[in-house]
Backbone as numpy.savetxt, mean C-alpha at the origin, in Angstrom:
# Nx Ny Nz CAx CAy CAz Cx Cy Cz
-1.93 -3.97 20.65 -2.78 -4.24 19.56 -3.74 -5.37 19.90
-5.02 -5.20 19.60 -6.01 -6.21 19.93 -5.87 -7.44 19.03
-5.87 -8.58 19.63 -5.83 -9.87 18.85 -6.94 -10.75 19.48
-8.09 -10.76 18.76 -9.26 -11.41 19.34 -9.11 -12.92 19.34
-8.34 -13.54 18.45 -8.20 -14.99 18.50 -6.80 -15.34 18.03
-6.42 -16.57 18.35 -5.08 -17.06 18.08 -4.73 -17.00 16.64
-5.70 -17.16 15.71 -5.40 -17.30 14.29 -4.87 -15.98 13.76
-5.16 -14.85 14.41 -4.69 -13.56 13.91 -3.49 -13.01 14.64
-3.09 -13.63 15.78 -2.13 -13.00 16.66 -0.80 -12.86 16.03
-0.23 -13.93 15.44 1.16 -13.91 14.98 1.34 -12.94 13.83
0.55 -13.01 12.73 0.83 -12.10 11.64 0.78 -10.65 12.03
-0.25 -10.31 12.86 -0.36 -8.86 13.23 0.83 -8.43 14.12
1.25 -9.33 15.08 2.43 -8.96 15.92 3.64 -8.86 15.12
3.79 -9.78 14.15 4.98 -9.79 13.28 5.06 -8.46 12.56
3.98 -7.99 11.95 3.95 -6.74 11.19 4.21 -5.54 12.17
3.57 -5.56 13.30 3.69 -4.42 14.21 5.15 -4.35 14.73
5.74 -5.48 15.07 7.14 -5.47 15.56 8.08 -5.00 14.50
7.82 -5.41 13.25 8.66 -4.98 12.13 8.61 -3.48 11.97
7.38 -2.92 12.07 7.19 -1.47 11.90 7.86 -0.70 13.06
7.77 -1.25 14.23 8.45 -0.59 15.40 9.93 -0.58 15.23
10.53 -1.71 14.77 12.00 -1.73 14.54 12.36 -0.70 13.43
11.56 -0.69 12.43 11.90 0.25 11.30 11.82 1.67 11.76
10.82 2.00 12.57 10.67 3.35 13.06 11.89 3.77 13.91
12.31 2.86 14.88 13.42 3.22 15.69 14.70 3.43 14.85
14.94 2.56 13.87 16.09 2.68 13.00 16.05 3.99 12.23
14.81 4.31 11.71 14.69 5.55 10.89 14.90 6.85 11.77
14.38 6.79 12.97 14.57 7.96 13.85 16.06 8.22 14.08
16.81 7.15 14.40 18.26 7.32 14.57 18.95 7.78 13.35
18.53 7.26 12.19 19.19 7.60 10.94 18.88 9.04 10.53
17.62 9.48 10.81 17.26 10.86 10.53 18.05 11.83 11.43
18.21 11.44 12.69 18.99 12.29 13.59 20.43 12.49 13.11
21.01 11.40 12.68 22.38 11.46 12.12 22.40 12.29 10.79
21.38 12.11 9.98 21.22 12.79 8.75 21.15 14.35 8.99
20.39 14.69 9.99 20.24 16.12 10.33 21.56 16.70 10.84
22.29 15.93 11.61 23.54 16.46 12.13 24.59 16.69 11.06
24.43 15.96 9.96 25.41 16.15 8.86 24.92 17.19 7.86
23.76 17.80 8.16 23.17 18.77 7.20 23.99 20.06 7.22
24.16 20.62 6.06 24.83 21.94 5.94 23.88 23.07 5.64
22.60 22.71 5.46 21.61 23.73 5.17 21.18 24.46 6.52
20.66 25.67 6.35 20.27 26.44 7.48 18.80 26.44 7.75
18.00 25.85 6.87 16.56 25.75 7.09 16.21 24.44 7.83
15.03 24.42 8.41 14.63 23.20 9.11 14.33 22.06 8.16
14.79 20.88 8.45 14.58 19.72 7.58 13.25 19.12 8.00
12.40 18.88 6.96 11.09 18.21 7.21 11.09 16.97 6.32
11.03 15.81 6.92 11.01 14.53 6.15 9.61 14.26 5.64
9.56 13.62 4.52 8.28 13.27 3.88 8.43 11.98 3.15
7.48 11.65 2.24 7.61 10.43 1.39 7.69 9.19 2.19
8.52 8.23 1.72 8.68 6.95 2.35 9.36 7.10 3.73
10.19 8.09 3.87 10.85 8.33 5.16 9.77 8.63 6.25
8.86 9.48 5.91 7.76 9.88 6.81 6.91 8.69 7.17
6.65 7.82 6.20 5.85 6.62 6.51 6.56 5.71 7.45
7.86 5.54 7.29 8.66 4.67 8.20 8.59 5.27 9.62
8.68 6.59 9.72 8.62 7.25 11.03 7.27 7.07 11.64
6.22 7.05 10.92 4.84 6.88 11.42 4.40 5.46 11.52
5.31 4.49 11.31 5.01 3.06 11.39 3.89 2.64 10.49
4.00 3.13 9.23 3.00 2.82 8.19 3.74 2.10 7.08
3.19 0.95 6.66 3.85 0.17 5.62 3.98 1.03 4.34
5.12 0.85 3.70 5.36 1.66 2.49 4.78 0.96 1.23
4.28 1.79 0.31 3.77 1.20 -0.97 4.91 0.87 -1.89
4.58 0.22 -3.01 5.56 -0.04 -4.05 5.78 1.20 -4.82
7.01 1.77 -4.79 7.25 3.07 -5.39 8.65 3.06 -6.00
8.83 2.42 -7.15 10.15 2.24 -7.80 10.86 3.63 -8.04
10.08 4.67 -8.26 10.67 5.96 -8.63 11.38 6.65 -7.46
11.06 6.20 -6.23 11.62 6.85 -5.07 12.42 5.95 -4.09
12.35 4.66 -4.32 12.88 3.72 -3.30 14.40 3.78 -3.22
15.08 4.30 -4.26 16.55 4.33 -4.21 17.13 5.26 -3.20
16.36 6.30 -2.77 16.84 7.25 -1.81 16.18 6.96 -0.48
16.94 6.80 0.61 16.41 6.48 1.88 15.74 7.65 2.55
16.35 8.84 2.36 15.84 10.07 2.96 15.06 10.91 1.96
13.75 11.17 2.26 12.91 12.03 1.42 12.65 13.30 2.20
13.07 14.42 1.65 13.02 15.70 2.35 12.13 16.67 1.56
11.36 17.44 2.32 10.42 18.40 1.70 11.14 19.63 1.27
10.67 20.25 0.25 11.14 21.57 -0.16 10.01 22.40 -0.76
10.14 23.71 -0.55 9.12 24.62 -1.14 9.68 25.47 -2.24
11.03 25.68 -2.22 11.65 26.39 -3.37 12.99 25.73 -3.65
13.48 25.92 -4.84 14.65 25.17 -5.34 15.92 25.45 -4.52
15.95 26.60 -3.86 17.15 26.89 -3.10 17.37 25.99 -1.88
16.30 25.29 -1.51 16.35 24.37 -0.37 16.81 23.01 -0.78
17.14 22.75 -2.03 17.52 21.39 -2.47 19.08 21.36 -2.61
19.74 20.91 -1.59 21.18 20.69 -1.66 21.46 19.29 -2.10
22.60 19.07 -2.71 22.98 17.75 -3.23 23.56 16.90 -2.06
22.83 15.86 -1.69 23.27 15.01 -0.62 23.07 13.58 -1.00
23.98 12.73 -0.73 23.90 11.30 -1.07 22.73 10.66 -0.34
21.95 9.92 -1.10 20.84 9.16 -0.51 19.68 10.00 -0.15
19.59 11.25 -0.65 18.49 12.16 -0.30 17.76 12.59 -1.57
16.43 12.46 -1.51 15.57 12.90 -2.63 14.68 14.04 -2.13
14.54 15.07 -2.79 13.75 16.23 -2.40 12.40 16.24 -3.13
11.35 16.32 -2.37 10.01 16.28 -2.92 9.29 17.60 -2.65
8.63 18.14 -3.66 8.08 19.47 -3.51 6.70 19.39 -2.76
6.51 20.37 -1.89 5.22 20.48 -1.14 4.32 21.41 -1.93
3.19 20.85 -2.42 2.27 21.75 -3.13 1.78 22.89 -2.28
1.49 24.01 -2.90 1.01 25.19 -2.22 -0.19 24.92 -1.34
-1.12 24.07 -1.88 -2.33 23.84 -1.13 -2.18 23.07 0.15
-0.99 22.45 0.37 -0.75 21.66 1.56 0.13 22.35 2.59
0.54 23.54 2.36 1.57 24.21 3.20 1.06 24.65 4.58
-0.24 24.66 4.77 -0.76 25.09 6.10 -1.03 23.81 6.99
-0.78 22.63 6.47 -1.06 21.41 7.22 0.02 21.23 8.30
-0.44 20.67 9.51 0.49 20.48 10.60 1.42 19.31 10.36
2.61 19.36 10.97 3.60 18.27 10.89 3.56 17.41 12.15
4.32 16.35 12.12 4.50 15.42 13.26 5.93 15.51 13.71
6.19 15.42 15.03 7.54 15.49 15.51 7.86 14.27 16.36
9.16 13.82 16.37 9.67 12.77 17.16 10.96 13.26 17.86
11.29 12.66 18.96 12.47 13.04 19.71 13.51 11.89 19.64
14.73 12.26 19.42 15.83 11.35 19.54 16.91 12.03 20.39
16.86 11.70 21.70 17.66 12.42 22.66 17.10 13.91 22.70
18.00 14.85 22.34 17.57 16.23 22.29 17.30 16.71 20.88
17.38 15.79 19.95 17.17 16.15 18.56 15.68 15.98 18.19
15.09 17.03 17.68 13.70 17.02 17.24 13.63 16.69 15.76
12.94 15.59 15.42 12.80 15.15 14.03 11.34 15.49 13.60
11.27 16.18 12.49 9.94 16.62 11.98 9.64 15.96 10.65
8.44 15.45 10.49 7.98 14.92 9.21 6.55 15.32 8.93
6.17 15.13 7.72 4.80 15.50 7.28 3.76 14.51 7.91
2.61 14.99 8.16 1.51 14.19 8.63 1.17 13.14 7.56
0.78 11.94 7.92 0.46 10.91 6.94 -0.51 11.33 5.82
-1.46 12.17 6.10 -2.37 12.62 5.06 -1.60 13.47 4.01
-0.66 14.33 4.48 0.13 15.12 3.57 1.09 14.23 2.83
1.66 13.24 3.55 2.59 12.30 2.88 1.88 11.54 1.76
0.66 11.12 2.01 -0.16 10.41 1.04 -0.33 11.32 -0.23
-0.64 12.61 0.00 -0.80 13.54 -1.14 0.50 13.75 -1.86
1.63 13.90 -1.14 2.93 14.15 -1.75 3.36 12.95 -2.59
3.06 11.75 -2.14 3.45 10.53 -2.84 2.58 10.17 -3.98
1.32 10.61 -4.01 0.33 10.21 -5.02 0.80 10.30 -6.45
1.49 11.38 -6.86 1.95 11.52 -8.22 3.02 10.45 -8.61
3.67 9.87 -7.62 4.70 8.86 -7.86 4.17 7.46 -7.85
2.92 7.28 -7.47 2.35 5.99 -7.30 1.29 5.63 -8.36
1.11 4.35 -8.61 0.00 3.93 -9.44 -1.30 4.09 -8.65
-2.40 4.02 -9.33 -3.68 4.11 -8.65 -3.84 2.97 -7.61
-3.38 1.80 -7.98 -3.41 0.65 -7.06 -2.63 0.95 -5.78
-1.44 1.48 -5.94 -0.61 1.73 -4.73 -1.08 2.91 -3.96
-1.75 3.86 -4.54 -2.43 4.96 -3.77 -3.45 4.32 -2.84
-4.23 3.35 -3.30 -5.22 2.67 -2.51 -4.53 1.81 -1.45
-3.45 1.12 -1.82 -2.72 0.28 -0.85 -2.20 1.15 0.28
-1.65 2.34 -0.04 -1.14 3.21 0.99 -2.26 3.71 1.93
-3.42 4.10 1.33 -4.55 4.52 2.13 -5.03 3.49 3.06
-5.04 2.21 2.60 -5.48 1.05 3.41 -4.48 0.88 4.54
-3.19 1.04 4.27 -2.15 0.96 5.32 -2.29 2.05 6.38
-2.63 3.26 5.92 -2.90 4.36 6.84 -4.04 4.07 7.80
-5.16 3.53 7.26 -6.28 3.13 8.11 -5.92 2.04 9.03
-5.05 1.11 8.60 -4.62 0.02 9.51 -3.87 0.60 10.70
-3.18 1.75 10.47 -2.49 2.37 11.55 -3.40 3.13 12.50
-4.72 3.14 12.19 -5.67 3.90 13.02 -5.87 3.24 14.37
-5.46 1.99 14.53 -5.62 1.27 15.84 -4.62 1.76 16.84
-3.63 2.63 16.40 -2.69 3.21 17.37 -2.47 4.68 16.98
-2.00 5.45 17.89 -1.71 6.87 17.61 -0.58 6.96 16.59
-0.76 7.87 15.64 0.26 8.08 14.62 1.11 9.26 15.06
2.34 9.02 15.46 3.22 10.08 15.84 2.99 10.52 17.27
3.91 11.35 17.74 3.84 11.85 19.15 2.64 12.76 19.33
2.03 13.24 18.22 0.87 14.12 18.36 -0.45 13.41 18.67
-0.35 12.05 18.59 -1.53 11.24 18.87 -2.65 11.33 17.91
-2.32 11.56 16.62 -3.34 11.67 15.56 -3.83 10.29 15.20
-5.16 10.14 15.08 -5.73 8.90 14.56 -6.28 9.07 13.15
-6.22 8.03 12.36 -6.64 8.10 10.97 -7.91 7.31 10.76
-8.86 7.88 10.01 -10.06 7.19 9.68 -10.39 7.51 8.23
-11.30 6.74 7.66 -11.76 7.07 6.27 -12.39 8.45 6.22
-13.09 8.81 7.27 -13.75 10.10 7.28 -12.69 11.20 7.25
-11.62 11.00 7.99 -10.52 12.00 7.99 -9.88 12.14 6.61
-9.68 11.01 5.98 -9.14 11.10 4.58 -10.07 11.85 3.66
-11.39 11.60 3.79 -12.35 12.29 2.92 -12.40 13.76 3.27
-12.42 14.07 4.53 -12.46 15.51 4.90 -11.19 16.23 4.46
-10.06 15.57 4.58 -8.80 16.15 4.16 -8.91 16.55 2.63
-9.38 15.61 1.83 -9.41 15.87 0.42 -10.46 16.93 0.06
-11.48 17.03 0.87 -12.57 18.05 0.60 -12.10 19.48 1.00
-11.19 19.55 2.04 -10.84 20.86 2.55 -9.55 21.46 2.01
-8.69 20.59 1.44 -7.44 21.17 0.86 -7.71 21.61 -0.61
-6.84 22.38 -1.09 -6.97 22.76 -2.53 -6.45 21.66 -3.43
-6.33 22.00 -4.69 -5.86 21.03 -5.66 -4.40 20.73 -5.47
-3.99 19.49 -5.82 -2.57 19.06 -5.82 -2.40 17.94 -6.80
-1.22 17.79 -7.34 -1.02 16.66 -8.31 -1.36 15.35 -7.63
-2.13 14.51 -8.24 -2.50 13.22 -7.72 -3.77 13.23 -6.88
-4.45 14.38 -6.78 -5.68 14.40 -5.95 -6.74 13.53 -6.47
-6.81 13.35 -7.81 -7.81 12.50 -8.41 -7.60 11.04 -8.00
-6.37 10.59 -7.95 -6.05 9.24 -7.49 -6.52 9.04 -6.02
-6.24 10.07 -5.23 -6.61 9.95 -3.79 -8.13 9.94 -3.62
-8.84 10.75 -4.39 -10.27 10.74 -4.29 -10.86 9.38 -4.78
-10.29 8.81 -5.84 -10.73 7.55 -6.35 -10.49 6.42 -5.36
-9.51 6.52 -4.47 -9.15 5.52 -3.53 -10.19 5.33 -2.47
-11.00 6.39 -2.19 -11.99 6.29 -1.12 -13.00 5.17 -1.33
-13.34 4.93 -2.58 -14.34 3.89 -2.91 -13.89 2.48 -2.45
-12.63 2.30 -2.25 -12.08 0.97 -1.95 -11.81 0.76 -0.47
-12.09 1.80 0.37 -11.72 1.75 1.78 -12.93 1.36 2.60
-13.18 0.09 2.75 -14.26 -0.36 3.64 -13.62 -0.79 4.93
-13.30 -2.05 5.03 -12.55 -2.56 6.25 -11.11 -2.75 5.88
-10.22 -2.13 6.68 -8.77 -2.26 6.33 -8.33 -3.73 6.35
-7.48 -4.09 5.45 -6.93 -5.47 5.38 -5.81 -5.54 6.48
-5.18 -6.72 6.54 -4.13 -6.91 7.55 -2.75 -6.60 7.03
-2.56 -6.37 5.75 -1.24 -6.09 5.20 -1.40 -5.53 3.78
-0.31 -4.94 3.30 -0.33 -4.45 1.92 -0.56 -5.55 0.91
-0.03 -6.75 1.19 -0.21 -7.85 0.24 -1.63 -8.34 0.19
-2.29 -8.36 1.38 -3.71 -8.71 1.35 -4.54 -7.68 0.60
-4.19 -6.42 0.80 -4.90 -5.36 0.04 -4.68 -5.59 -1.46
-3.42 -5.84 -1.92 -3.23 -6.09 -3.31 -3.98 -7.29 -3.87
-4.15 -8.32 -2.98 -4.94 -9.49 -3.35 -6.38 -9.11 -3.63
-6.94 -8.31 -2.69 -8.30 -7.81 -2.83 -8.42 -7.01 -4.13
-7.50 -6.12 -4.40 -7.61 -5.23 -5.54 -7.47 -6.03 -6.85
-6.69 -7.15 -6.81 -6.63 -8.00 -7.96 -7.97 -8.61 -8.32
-8.73 -8.97 -7.31 -10.09 -9.48 -7.61 -10.98 -8.40 -8.21
-10.93 -7.21 -7.63 -11.79 -6.14 -8.11 -11.40 -5.71 -9.51
-10.08 -5.73 -9.80 -9.58 -5.28 -11.08 -10.13 -6.20 -12.20
-10.30 -7.46 -11.92 -10.76 -8.40 -12.97 -12.26 -8.65 -12.87
-12.97 -7.84 -12.11 -14.44 -7.89 -12.18 -15.13 -8.76 -11.13
-14.37 -9.27 -10.15 -15.03 -10.03 -9.11 -15.73 -9.08 -8.14
-16.78 -9.48 -7.46 -17.43 -8.63 -6.45 -16.55 -8.45 -5.26
-16.88 -7.39 -4.51 -16.07 -7.03 -3.30 -16.31 -8.14 -2.21
-15.26 -8.83 -1.79 -15.45 -9.84 -0.73 -15.57 -9.22 0.62
-15.98 -10.07 1.56 -15.96 -9.61 2.99 -14.55 -9.76 3.54
-14.05 -8.71 4.11 -12.76 -8.66 4.71 -12.85 -9.07 6.19
-11.95 -9.95 6.65 -11.94 -10.45 8.02 -13.25 -11.14 8.35
-13.67 -12.03 7.49 -14.89 -12.80 7.74 -14.69 -13.78 8.86
-15.69 -13.84 9.77 -15.63 -14.72 10.92 -16.66 -15.78 10.84
-16.25 -17.04 11.20 -17.21 -18.11 11.26 -16.72 -19.11 12.33
-17.55 -20.05 12.75 -17.19 -20.96 13.80 -16.97 -22.30 13.15
-15.83 -22.90 13.50 -15.50 -24.25 13.06 -15.69 -25.24 14.25
-15.89 -26.51 13.95 -16.22 -27.47 15.00 -15.04 -28.40 15.33
-14.08 -28.49 14.49 -12.99 -29.45 14.77 -11.64 -28.84 14.27
-10.95 -28.06 15.14 -11.20 -27.78 16.57 -12.31 -26.74 16.71
-12.91 -26.73 17.89 -13.95 -25.77 18.19 -13.37 -24.36 18.38
-13.71 -23.43 17.45 -13.09 -22.11 17.53 -13.87 -21.15 16.62
-13.81 -19.86 16.96 -14.29 -18.80 16.11 -13.08 -18.32 15.32
-13.12 -18.44 13.99 -11.90 -18.12 13.20 -12.20 -16.96 12.26
-11.14 -16.30 11.86 -11.24 -15.17 10.94 -10.44 -15.51 9.65
-11.07 -15.30 8.51 -10.41 -15.46 7.25 -10.18 -14.09 6.61
-9.11 -14.04 5.78 -8.71 -12.74 5.17 -9.81 -12.16 4.29
-10.24 -12.98 3.29 -11.26 -12.54 2.35 -12.24 -13.66 2.14
-13.54 -13.42 1.95 -14.44 -14.46 1.87 -15.70 -14.03 1.05
-16.29 -15.06 0.39 -17.62 -14.89 -0.27 -18.47 -15.98 0.43
-19.05 -15.64 1.58 -19.78 -16.68 2.42 -20.91 -17.29 1.72
-21.67 -16.59 0.93 -22.82 -17.19 0.24 -22.42 -18.32 -0.71
-21.23 -18.18 -1.28 -20.72 -19.20 -2.17 -19.75 -20.16 -1.51
-19.55 -19.99 -0.18 -18.67 -20.84 0.57 -17.22 -20.84 0.07
-16.77 -19.63 -0.27 -15.43 -19.49 -0.78 -14.62 -18.59 0.13
-13.42 -19.07 0.54 -12.53 -18.36 1.42 -11.22 -18.17 0.74
-10.60 -17.00 0.82 -9.26 -16.77 0.25 -8.37 -16.23 1.40
-7.21 -16.83 1.52 -6.20 -16.39 2.50 -4.88 -16.12 1.81
-4.28 -15.00 2.32 -2.88 -14.72 1.78 -1.87 -15.25 2.82
-0.87 -15.98 2.25 0.15 -16.55 3.16 1.41 -15.75 2.92
1.82 -14.97 3.91 3.01 -14.20 3.87 4.13 -14.84 4.74
5.18 -14.05 4.95 6.36 -14.55 5.70 5.95 -14.95 7.14
5.04 -14.23 7.76 4.72 -14.56 9.16 4.17 -15.94 9.33
3.42 -16.40 8.30 2.81 -17.74 8.35 3.92 -18.84 8.31
5.02 -18.50 7.66 6.08 -19.54 7.55 7.08 -19.47 8.67
7.19 -18.39 9.35 8.21 -18.21 10.38 7.82 -18.77 11.73
6.56 -18.97 11.97 6.08 -19.48 13.24 5.35 -20.82 12.98
6.01 -21.93 13.48 5.44 -23.28 13.25 4.07 -23.43 13.90
3.90 -22.87 15.09 2.61 -22.92 15.72 1.52 -22.28 14.92
1.86 -21.09 14.32 0.88 -20.41 13.47 0.58 -21.18 12.22
1.65 -21.75 11.67 1.45 -22.55 10.41 0.53 -23.75 10.69
0.75 -24.45 11.78 -0.08 -25.57 12.09 -1.55 -25.16 12.31
-1.74 -24.05 13.03 -3.06 -23.57 13.24 -3.79 -23.20 11.97
-3.09 -22.49 11.06 -3.67 -22.11 9.77 -4.09 -23.37 9.04
-3.27 -24.40 9.04 -3.58 -25.61 8.30 -4.86 -26.32 8.89
-4.91 -26.37 10.24 -6.06 -26.96 10.90 -7.34 -26.20 10.61
-7.23 -24.90 10.63 -8.38 -24.02 10.31 -8.86 -24.30 8.90
-7.95 -24.34 7.94 -8.35 -24.53 6.57 -8.94 -25.95 6.31
-8.36 -26.94 6.99 -8.93 -28.28 6.91 -10.33 -28.33 7.45
-10.56 -27.63 8.59 -11.90 -27.60 9.15 -12.86 -26.87 8.22
-12.43 -25.79 7.62 -13.32 -25.05 6.69 -13.68 -25.91 5.52
-12.68 -26.63 4.94 -12.95 -27.50 3.85 -13.92 -28.60 4.24
-13.72 -29.17 5.43 -14.55 -30.26 5.87 -16.06 -29.76 6.03
-16.22 -28.47 6.30 -17.54 -27.90 6.42 -18.13 -27.41 5.11
-17.41 -27.72 3.99 -17.93 -27.42 2.67 -17.40 -26.22 2.00
-16.42 -25.51 2.63 -15.87 -24.30 2.01 -14.69 -24.66 1.05
-14.64 -23.90 -0.03 -13.45 -23.88 -0.89 -12.52 -22.89 -0.34
-11.30 -23.30 -0.01 -10.28 -22.47 0.58 -9.14 -22.28 -0.43
-8.94 -21.07 -0.88 -7.86 -20.74 -1.83 -6.77 -19.97 -1.12
-5.53 -20.44 -1.27 -4.49 -19.77 -0.60 -3.60 -19.04 -1.64
-3.34 -17.78 -1.40 -2.61 -16.91 -2.32 -1.20 -16.69 -1.75
-0.20 -16.59 -2.65 1.15 -16.29 -2.23 1.61 -15.08 -2.99
2.84 -14.70 -2.67 3.38 -13.42 -3.28 3.38 -13.51 -4.85
3.73 -14.70 -5.34 3.79 -14.85 -6.82 2.46 -14.63 -7.46
1.37 -14.93 -6.70 0.04 -14.72 -7.23 -0.41 -13.27 -7.27
0.31 -12.41 -6.57 -0.14 -11.04 -6.41 0.78 -10.01 -7.05
2.04 -10.34 -7.21 3.04 -9.36 -7.62 3.25 -9.31 -9.13
2.63 -10.20 -9.88 2.73 -10.17 -11.36 1.31 -10.14 -11.95
1.20 -9.52 -13.14 -0.11 -9.46 -13.81 -0.59 -10.88 -14.15
0.32 -11.75 -14.61 -0.08 -13.14 -14.92 -0.59 -13.86 -13.68
0.11 -13.64 -12.54 -0.31 -14.29 -11.31 -1.65 -13.74 -10.83
-1.88 -12.49 -10.92 -3.19 -11.87 -10.48 -4.36 -12.41 -11.36
-4.04 -12.45 -12.62 -5.14 -12.95 -13.54 -5.45 -14.41 -13.24
-4.43 -15.21 -13.02 -4.63 -16.68 -12.72 -5.36 -16.82 -11.39
-5.05 -16.02 -10.42 -5.72 -16.11 -9.12 -7.18 -15.70 -9.22
-7.46 -14.58 -9.95 -8.81 -14.20 -10.13 -9.63 -15.21 -10.83
-9.05 -15.89 -11.81 -9.74 -16.95 -12.55 -10.06 -18.09 -11.59
-9.14 -18.43 -10.72 -9.35 -19.53 -9.77 -10.51 -19.20 -8.84
-10.57 -17.92 -8.38 -11.63 -17.49 -7.47 -12.98 -17.51 -8.22
-12.96 -16.96 -9.46 -14.18 -16.94 -10.26 -14.75 -18.38 -10.52
-13.85 -19.30 -10.76 -14.28 -20.68 -10.94 -14.92 -21.23 -9.67
-14.31 -20.92 -8.54 -14.89 -21.37 -7.26 -16.22 -20.72 -6.96
-16.41 -19.48 -7.48 -17.73 -18.80 -7.31 -18.73 -19.23 -8.33
-18.33 -20.10 -9.32 -19.26 -20.55 -10.32 -19.61 -19.48 -11.34
-18.68 -18.58 -11.70 -18.96 -17.50 -12.59 -17.82 -17.31 -13.60
-18.17 -16.71 -14.72 -17.14 -16.32 -15.67 -16.41 -15.06 -15.20
-15.11 -15.03 -15.42 -14.36 -13.84 -15.02 -14.67 -12.70 -15.96
-15.27 -11.60 -15.49 -15.61 -10.49 -16.43 -14.39 -9.89 -17.06
-13.31 -9.74 -16.37 -12.10 -9.10 -16.94 -12.03 -7.63 -16.74
-13.15 -6.93 -16.47 -13.16 -5.51 -16.22 -13.85 -5.29 -14.89
-13.40 -4.24 -14.16 -14.01 -3.96 -12.86 -15.45 -3.57 -12.91
-16.18 -3.87 -11.84 -17.51 -3.35 -11.73 -17.51 -1.80 -11.67
-18.56 -1.14 -12.05 -18.57 0.35 -12.17 -17.96 1.10 -10.97
-18.21 0.71 -9.72 -17.66 1.44 -8.61 -16.12 1.42 -8.53
-15.55 0.45 -9.23 -14.11 0.20 -9.11 -13.36 0.40 -10.41
-13.91 1.13 -11.33 -13.36 1.32 -12.65 -12.03 2.13 -12.61
-11.79 2.79 -11.50 -10.47 3.52 -11.35 -9.30 2.60 -11.46
-9.49 1.30 -11.19 -8.40 0.37 -11.31 -7.93 0.20 -12.75
-8.73 0.63 -13.75 -8.33 0.57 -15.12 -7.31 1.63 -15.51
-7.20 2.65 -14.65 -6.31 3.74 -14.99 -4.85 3.30 -15.09
-4.44 2.37 -14.28 -3.03 1.85 -14.34 -2.77 1.19 -15.69
-3.78 0.44 -16.20 -3.62 -0.25 -17.49 -3.59 0.77 -18.61
-4.40 1.87 -18.50 -4.43 2.88 -19.52 -3.08 3.61 -19.54
-2.54 3.95 -18.38 -1.25 4.61 -18.34 -0.13 3.72 -18.93
-0.20 2.45 -18.58 0.88 1.49 -19.08 0.73 1.43 -20.58
-0.50 1.30 -21.12 -0.73 1.29 -22.56 -0.17 2.50 -23.23
-0.48 3.68 -22.64 -0.03 4.94 -23.21 1.52 5.05 -23.25
2.17 4.62 -22.13 3.64 4.65 -22.11 4.18 3.71 -23.15
3.64 2.54 -23.26 4.16 1.56 -24.24 3.98 2.04 -25.68
2.86 2.74 -25.93 2.63 3.36 -27.27 3.62 4.44 -27.54
3.95 5.27 -26.53 4.88 6.32 -26.73 6.29 5.76 -27.00
6.62 4.69 -26.28 7.92 4.05 -26.49 8.04 3.51 -27.95
6.92 2.90 -28.42 6.98 2.33 -29.77 7.13 3.46 -30.78
6.41 4.58 -30.52 6.53 5.73 -31.49 7.92 6.27 -31.49
8.55 6.42 -30.34 9.93 6.94 -30.30 10.89 5.94 -30.92
10.64 4.62 -30.76 11.52 3.68 -31.40 11.42 3.71 -32.87
10.19 3.91 -33.42 9.98 4.00 -34.84 10.64 5.24 -35.40
10.57 6.34 -34.61 11.20 7.58 -35.11 12.73 7.40 -35.14
13.29 6.76 -34.10 14.70 6.53 -34.11 15.10 5.62 -35.22
14.34 4.59 -35.49 14.64 3.68 -36.55 14.53 4.36 -37.89
13.53 5.15 -38.12 13.37 5.88 -39.37 14.51 6.87 -39.60
14.92 7.57 -38.50 16.05 8.50 -38.64 17.35 7.81 -39.02
17.52 6.59 -38.40 18.74 5.85 -38.66 18.77 5.31 -40.08
17.57 4.87 -40.58 17.54 4.32 -41.94 17.83 5.40 -42.93
17.31 6.67 -42.68 17.54 7.75 -43.62 19.05 8.09 -43.67
19.70 8.15 -42.51 21.08 8.43 -42.46 21.92 7.42 -43.22
21.54 6.19 -43.07 22.27 5.12 -43.79 22.16 5.29 -45.31
20.96 5.63 -45.79 20.71 5.77 -47.21 21.56 6.93 -47.74
21.61 8.07 -46.99 22.39 9.23 -47.49 23.89 8.90 -47.50
24.32 8.11 -46.57 25.76 7.79 -46.59 26.19 7.01 -47.81
């Protein structure tokens, strides 16, 4: 993996090494899983399992995370009851797409191509996480995906959606394309960016480079608004695990501040909760000298869909609760 400067080397290596370890473990686990299979059809892995095999970071997916093995099926007869296995249906429009294979000794492990995996997972993900997954897929474009040597680009994602037929979640996938400019360095950085857009901030520059004088170096910042001299950096586990990296990050930020930049550091708590995302967006808006709009700019209005779905679910829950309460009250009166 290319690392143009010291400031980026550790986080990227940390992530890549973690994905390599996960891939190796998943290949071995899938081989064992296949040997224990009692079905007579070929097993094709998909969902989060396929992402781990392809060394792609997994999105936040509470509906599927409890099962480690996600297996494709096209008809109900292929769904056997197995511990730790979730069966996901392959839409008719995606059945002609090629798969990816891996070898574990003499065992051939087959999984869906990342584009198909993206489509299969879309109905289970929020709009935000569909974008996060697409960003992670583009981040994997710097290396071959799978033994087939497939590379992923935004153009390939767009062509895929244009050439396949309809499938559940295709609207989410299409909406994601507007957010795919320069891939971020991690899922958490992507979520940080989307938090800004969700609350109406303009699209920042990703991987902004500038030269600092003390120490003399060309440095890269995660997100930036250069005209307003505002820099935002996400601090994940990699920054805390390597003391040399931590010291370099601090020197870089001190130098940027000395040169007149406002440097805002975001942590997991600022990104993983709605309250944290709102507070972070307000902090950035204040640094930019603007009022926080609260709603996305027109190109990014798709981010409102998650709020609408949450609102609808909460309204349905309240309606069901009222009906249950009314039924109970009637029964008590009759008694």
